[in-house]
Amino acid sequence: MGRLENKVIIVTGSTSGIGIGIAKLCAKEGAKVIVSGRREEKGQIVVDAILKEGGEASFHFFDITKLETIESLIKDTYEKYGHIDVLINNAANVALKDGRVDELTVEMWDAIFESDMRGTFYATKTVLPYLEKNEKGGSIINIGSMASTNGDLSSTAYACAKAGVDMLTLSTALQYGKKNIRCNCIRPGLIVTPENDAHVPEFLKNIFLDNIMVNRYGCPEDIGNLAVFFASDESEYVSGQIINVDGGMNSHVPTVAQMRALNKRTW
């Protein structure tokens, strides 16, 4: 407890899923957390849960596709607290329809890049001058996706947008590191949340369990734990890192699941 004492942390897209897990864990460690998203009622539920546990939090409306709401989120936070220490770029629209290259329209491509790439870029750009005001700088944490690590049968635009987030992470870390501003990226694997549990089919869960190196799929707290580390002073010497939190799924050759099923180690 207390690893984030007195830090002001903005968590975008924290009215559901992974964002809730991140926001609650940051608050438990003493941070003043700004919960943000489009759904005020859901956001207030998160705030109330944090307050009930003795933490400090408030809600601010935010729509990742509306640049003016990004500006007001960051400006209002600074005016309220006098400083901003951490921005966690979690918001993204994973529900947008995606597909193969030949199936995608330009409109679909643009919509996904608007929410998953442009919004992350603009929030980063907007917060940088405020982080520069701090003697110890600050930390930007991007939530990417393991979709950016390899080609897949679908989700082409989403994977490309998240690959852009990876490169934005590296560029930001390099360009602002000498100003004591760190930037790191977390790539979640399959994260099952209370909201999506009923919508993730069992066959998909089983595919993941066959391919990961641990005995369960992920939960929001798995991402939140690493976010807390990146937000804390413990990670002052860590920047420009892109870390998979996927149960080890991307750490092995692609034939592991099939070889296990055959009870073999090699051919």
Short mmCIF file of C-alpha atoms in Angstrom, two decimals:
data_model
loop_
_atom_site.label_atom_id
_atom_site.label_comp_id
_atom_site.label_asym_id
_atom_site.label_seq_id
_atom_site.Cartn_x
_atom_site.Cartn_y
_atom_site.Cartn_z
CA MET A 1 0.00 0.00 0.00
CA GLY A 2 1.09 3.57 -0.65
CA ARG A 3 3.26 2.94 -3.71
CA LEU A 4 1.37 5.67 -5.58
CA GLU A 5 0.78 8.03 -2.65
CA ASN A 6 -0.17 11.57 -3.78
CA LYS A 7 0.15 10.75 -7.48
CA VAL A 8 -2.60 12.03 -9.78
CA ILE A 9 -3.43 9.35 -12.34
CA ILE A 10 -5.78 9.58 -15.31
CA VAL A 11 -7.13 6.24 -16.55
CA THR A 12 -8.95 6.56 -19.86
CA GLY A 13 -11.73 4.12 -20.60
CA SER A 14 -12.04 3.11 -16.96
CA THR A 15 -15.81 2.60 -16.77
CA SER A 16 -15.51 -1.08 -17.69
CA GLY A 17 -13.21 -4.07 -18.06
CA ILE A 18 -9.47 -3.66 -17.77
CA GLY A 19 -9.81 0.04 -17.00
CA ILE A 20 -11.77 -0.68 -13.82
CA GLY A 21 -9.11 -3.08 -12.62
CA ILE A 22 -6.37 -0.53 -13.26
CA ALA A 23 -8.25 2.32 -11.59
CA LYS A 24 -9.08 0.34 -8.45
CA LEU A 25 -5.54 -0.96 -7.97
CA CYS A 26 -4.05 2.51 -8.46
CA ALA A 27 -6.45 3.90 -5.87
CA LYS A 28 -5.56 1.13 -3.41
CA GLU A 29 -1.94 2.24 -3.70
CA GLY A 30 -2.82 5.80 -2.70
CA ALA A 31 -3.30 7.53 -6.05
CA LYS A 32 -5.87 10.18 -6.80
CA VAL A 33 -7.61 8.51 -9.73
CA ILE A 34 -9.60 10.17 -12.49
CA VAL A 35 -12.04 7.62 -13.88
CA SER A 36 -13.02 8.59 -17.41
CA GLY A 37 -15.29 7.36 -20.15
CA ARG A 38 -18.54 8.03 -21.99
CA ARG A 39 -20.89 6.40 -19.47
CA GLU A 40 -21.17 8.60 -16.41
CA GLU A 41 -23.45 6.21 -14.52
CA LYS A 42 -21.00 3.32 -14.87
CA GLY A 43 -18.09 5.61 -14.11
CA GLN A 44 -19.72 6.77 -10.91
CA ILE A 45 -20.16 3.16 -9.82
CA VAL A 46 -16.38 2.72 -10.14
CA VAL A 47 -15.76 5.97 -8.24
CA ASP A 48 -18.16 4.96 -5.46
CA ALA A 49 -16.45 1.56 -5.12
CA ILE A 50 -13.07 3.28 -4.76
CA LEU A 51 -14.42 5.76 -2.21
CA LYS A 52 -16.00 2.94 -0.22
CA GLU A 53 -12.56 1.32 0.08
CA GLY A 54 -11.08 4.56 1.39
CA GLY A 55 -9.50 5.68 -1.89
CA GLU A 56 -9.80 8.96 -3.77
CA ALA A 57 -11.39 9.19 -7.20
CA SER A 58 -13.61 11.32 -9.40
CA PHE A 59 -15.31 10.90 -12.76
CA HIS A 60 -14.70 12.96 -15.89
CA PHE A 61 -16.51 12.52 -19.19
CA PHE A 62 -14.24 11.38 -22.00
CA ASP A 63 -14.79 10.16 -25.56
CA ILE A 64 -11.62 8.97 -27.26
CA THR A 65 -12.99 10.00 -30.67
CA LYS A 66 -13.70 13.60 -29.55
CA LEU A 67 -10.45 15.56 -29.26
CA GLU A 68 -12.06 18.35 -27.23
CA THR A 69 -12.98 15.87 -24.49
CA ILE A 70 -9.37 14.69 -24.32
CA GLU A 71 -8.24 18.29 -23.88
CA SER A 72 -10.81 19.02 -21.18
CA LEU A 73 -10.04 15.80 -19.28
CA ILE A 74 -6.38 16.71 -18.95
CA LYS A 75 -6.86 20.47 -18.44
CA ASP A 76 -9.57 20.02 -15.80
CA THR A 77 -7.51 17.41 -13.95
CA TYR A 78 -4.54 19.76 -13.78
CA GLU A 79 -6.70 22.66 -12.60
CA LYS A 80 -8.26 20.50 -9.90
CA TYR A 81 -5.10 18.93 -8.47
CA GLY A 82 -2.30 21.23 -9.61
CA HIS A 83 -0.32 18.42 -11.21
CA ILE A 84 -0.65 15.24 -13.29
CA ASP A 85 1.77 12.38 -12.72
CA VAL A 86 0.53 9.49 -14.83
CA LEU A 87 -1.59 9.01 -17.92
CA ILE A 88 -2.83 5.49 -18.63
CA ASN A 89 -4.08 5.25 -22.22
CA ASN A 90 -6.49 2.36 -21.87
CA ALA A 91 -9.48 3.54 -23.94
CA ALA A 92 -10.09 1.80 -27.26
CA ASN A 93 -13.07 0.48 -29.16
CA VAL A 94 -12.51 -3.25 -29.56
CA ALA A 95 -16.17 -3.73 -30.53
CA LEU A 96 -15.79 -2.08 -33.94
CA LYS A 97 -16.26 -4.57 -36.79
CA ASP A 98 -12.99 -5.70 -38.36
CA GLY A 99 -11.91 -8.40 -40.77
CA ARG A 100 -9.55 -9.41 -43.55
CA VAL A 101 -7.87 -6.84 -45.77
CA ASP A 102 -10.33 -7.46 -48.62
CA GLU A 103 -13.32 -7.17 -46.28
CA LEU A 104 -12.35 -3.83 -44.74
CA THR A 105 -13.76 -0.57 -46.04
CA VAL A 106 -11.87 2.68 -45.67
CA GLU A 107 -14.60 3.84 -43.27
CA MET A 108 -14.06 0.79 -41.02
CA TRP A 109 -10.29 1.29 -41.12
CA ASP A 110 -10.58 4.99 -40.24
CA ALA A 111 -13.03 4.36 -37.40
CA ILE A 112 -10.71 1.87 -35.72
CA PHE A 113 -7.64 4.06 -36.14
CA GLU A 114 -9.62 7.04 -34.81
CA SER A 115 -10.40 5.31 -31.54
CA ASP A 116 -7.40 3.03 -31.06
CA MET A 117 -4.51 5.07 -32.49
CA ARG A 118 -5.42 8.72 -32.95
CA GLY A 119 -6.97 9.06 -29.50
CA THR A 120 -3.95 7.52 -27.79
CA PHE A 121 -1.62 9.82 -29.75
CA TYR A 122 -3.64 12.94 -28.94
CA ALA A 123 -3.95 12.16 -25.24
CA THR A 124 -0.19 11.62 -25.11
CA LYS A 125 0.51 14.86 -26.99
CA THR A 126 -1.87 16.80 -24.74
CA VAL A 127 -0.52 15.54 -21.42
CA LEU A 128 3.20 16.00 -22.20
CA PRO A 129 3.40 19.73 -21.29
CA TYR A 130 1.81 18.99 -17.91
CA LEU A 131 4.20 16.14 -17.14
CA GLU A 132 7.12 18.39 -18.07
CA LYS A 133 6.11 20.74 -15.25
CA ASN A 134 6.92 18.07 -12.65
CA GLU A 135 10.38 17.93 -11.13
CA LYS A 136 10.37 14.15 -11.51
CA GLY A 137 8.52 14.15 -14.83
CA GLY A 138 5.90 11.46 -15.13
CA SER A 139 4.81 8.20 -16.65
CA ILE A 140 2.69 7.38 -19.69
CA ILE A 141 1.36 3.83 -19.87
CA ASN A 142 -0.22 2.60 -23.08
CA ILE A 143 -2.45 -0.45 -23.16
CA GLY A 144 -1.68 -2.24 -26.42
CA SER A 145 -2.64 -5.73 -27.50
CA MET A 146 -0.99 -9.01 -28.33
CA ALA A 147 -2.85 -8.63 -31.65
CA SER A 148 0.09 -6.47 -32.73
CA THR A 149 2.61 -9.28 -32.31
CA ASN A 150 1.66 -11.57 -35.22
CA GLY A 151 -0.55 -11.78 -38.28
CA ASP A 152 -4.03 -13.20 -37.77
CA LEU A 153 -7.04 -14.36 -39.77
CA SER A 154 -9.04 -11.25 -38.90
CA SER A 155 -8.92 -8.00 -36.89
CA THR A 156 -6.51 -6.50 -39.42
CA ALA A 157 -7.16 -2.83 -38.70
CA TYR A 158 -7.21 -3.38 -34.94
CA ALA A 159 -3.86 -5.18 -35.06
CA CYS A 160 -2.34 -2.43 -37.21
CA ALA A 161 -3.63 0.28 -34.89
CA LYS A 162 -2.21 -1.48 -31.85
CA ALA A 163 1.12 -1.92 -33.66
CA GLY A 164 1.04 1.86 -34.01
CA VAL A 165 0.61 2.15 -30.26
CA ASP A 166 3.76 0.05 -29.83
CA MET A 167 5.76 2.45 -32.00
CA LEU A 168 4.22 5.52 -30.34
CA THR A 169 5.44 4.07 -27.03
CA LEU A 170 9.01 3.77 -28.28
CA SER A 171 9.04 7.20 -29.90
CA THR A 172 7.61 8.91 -26.81
CA ALA A 173 10.07 7.16 -24.50
CA LEU A 174 13.01 8.24 -26.66
CA GLN A 175 11.93 11.81 -27.33
CA TYR A 176 10.97 12.74 -23.77
CA GLY A 177 13.15 10.51 -21.61
CA LYS A 178 15.64 13.30 -20.94
CA LYS A 179 12.76 15.28 -19.48
CA ASN A 180 12.13 12.44 -16.99
CA ILE A 181 9.02 11.29 -18.82
CA ARG A 182 8.80 7.52 -19.19
CA CYS A 183 6.56 5.64 -21.57
CA ASN A 184 5.84 1.92 -21.53
CA CYS A 185 3.25 -0.37 -23.09
CA ILE A 186 1.33 -3.35 -21.74
CA ARG A 187 0.00 -5.90 -24.22
CA PRO A 188 -2.85 -7.93 -22.67
CA GLY A 189 -3.63 -11.44 -23.79
CA LEU A 190 -7.11 -12.87 -23.34
CA ILE A 191 -8.53 -10.93 -20.39
CA VAL A 192 -11.91 -12.16 -19.17
CA THR A 193 -13.91 -9.48 -17.39
CA PRO A 194 -17.36 -9.47 -15.78
CA GLU A 195 -18.64 -7.64 -18.88
CA ASN A 196 -17.24 -9.97 -21.53
CA ASP A 197 -17.25 -13.34 -19.76
CA ALA A 198 -20.62 -14.40 -21.17
CA HIS A 199 -19.57 -13.34 -24.67
CA VAL A 200 -16.27 -15.24 -24.80
CA PRO A 201 -17.14 -18.72 -26.12
CA GLU A 202 -15.78 -21.74 -24.29
CA PHE A 203 -13.97 -23.00 -27.40
CA LEU A 204 -11.97 -19.75 -27.51
CA LYS A 205 -11.11 -19.98 -23.83
CA ASN A 206 -9.95 -23.54 -24.39
CA ILE A 207 -7.75 -22.52 -27.33
CA PHE A 208 -6.04 -19.98 -25.12
CA LEU A 209 -5.66 -22.41 -22.22
CA ASP A 210 -4.03 -24.88 -24.61
CA ASN A 211 -1.48 -22.30 -25.70
CA ILE A 212 -0.64 -20.28 -22.61
CA MET A 213 1.96 -21.44 -20.11
CA VAL A 214 -0.15 -21.04 -16.96
CA ASN A 215 -3.42 -22.65 -15.93
CA ARG A 216 -5.84 -19.75 -16.42
CA TYR A 217 -6.68 -16.86 -18.70
CA GLY A 218 -6.15 -13.29 -17.58
CA CYS A 219 -8.16 -10.90 -15.44
CA PRO A 220 -8.10 -7.07 -15.23
CA GLU A 221 -5.93 -7.16 -12.11
CA ASP A 222 -3.15 -8.84 -14.10
CA ILE A 223 -2.91 -5.70 -16.22
CA GLY A 224 -3.48 -3.42 -13.24
CA ASN A 225 -0.56 -4.89 -11.30
CA LEU A 226 1.92 -4.04 -14.05
CA ALA A 227 0.31 -0.62 -14.56
CA VAL A 228 0.87 0.14 -10.87
CA PHE A 229 4.55 -0.74 -11.24
CA PHE A 230 4.96 1.47 -14.32
CA ALA A 231 3.15 4.30 -12.51
CA SER A 232 5.28 4.03 -9.39
CA ASP A 233 8.76 5.35 -8.64
CA GLU A 234 9.91 1.72 -8.58
CA SER A 235 10.07 1.83 -12.39
CA GLU A 236 12.08 5.05 -12.71
CA TYR A 237 14.74 3.21 -14.74
CA VAL A 238 12.25 1.43 -16.98
CA SER A 239 11.14 3.12 -20.20
CA GLY A 240 10.43 2.18 -23.79
CA GLN A 241 9.34 -1.32 -22.81
CA ILE A 242 6.53 -3.30 -24.45
CA ILE A 243 5.56 -6.17 -22.19
CA ASN A 244 3.15 -9.00 -22.94
CA VAL A 245 0.81 -9.98 -20.11
CA ASP A 246 -0.59 -13.02 -21.84
CA GLY A 247 0.25 -16.03 -19.69
CA GLY A 248 3.26 -16.72 -21.88
CA MET A 249 1.21 -17.34 -25.01
CA ASN A 250 3.64 -15.51 -27.30
CA SER A 251 6.77 -17.03 -25.81
CA HIS A 252 6.83 -20.38 -27.59
CA VAL A 253 6.69 -22.04 -31.01
CA PRO A 254 3.17 -22.26 -32.49
CA THR A 255 2.97 -26.06 -32.41
CA VAL A 256 3.04 -26.48 -28.62
CA ALA A 257 -0.69 -27.09 -28.16
CA GLN A 258 -0.79 -29.77 -30.86
CA MET A 259 2.33 -31.52 -29.54
CA ARG A 260 0.84 -31.55 -26.04
CA ALA A 261 -2.32 -33.15 -27.41
CA LEU A 262 -0.16 -35.88 -28.94
CA ASN A 263 1.79 -36.24 -25.68
CA LYS A 264 4.99 -35.54 -27.61
CA ARG A 265 7.82 -33.06 -27.28
CA THR A 266 9.15 -33.30 -30.81
CA TRP A 267 8.61 -35.25 -34.03
#
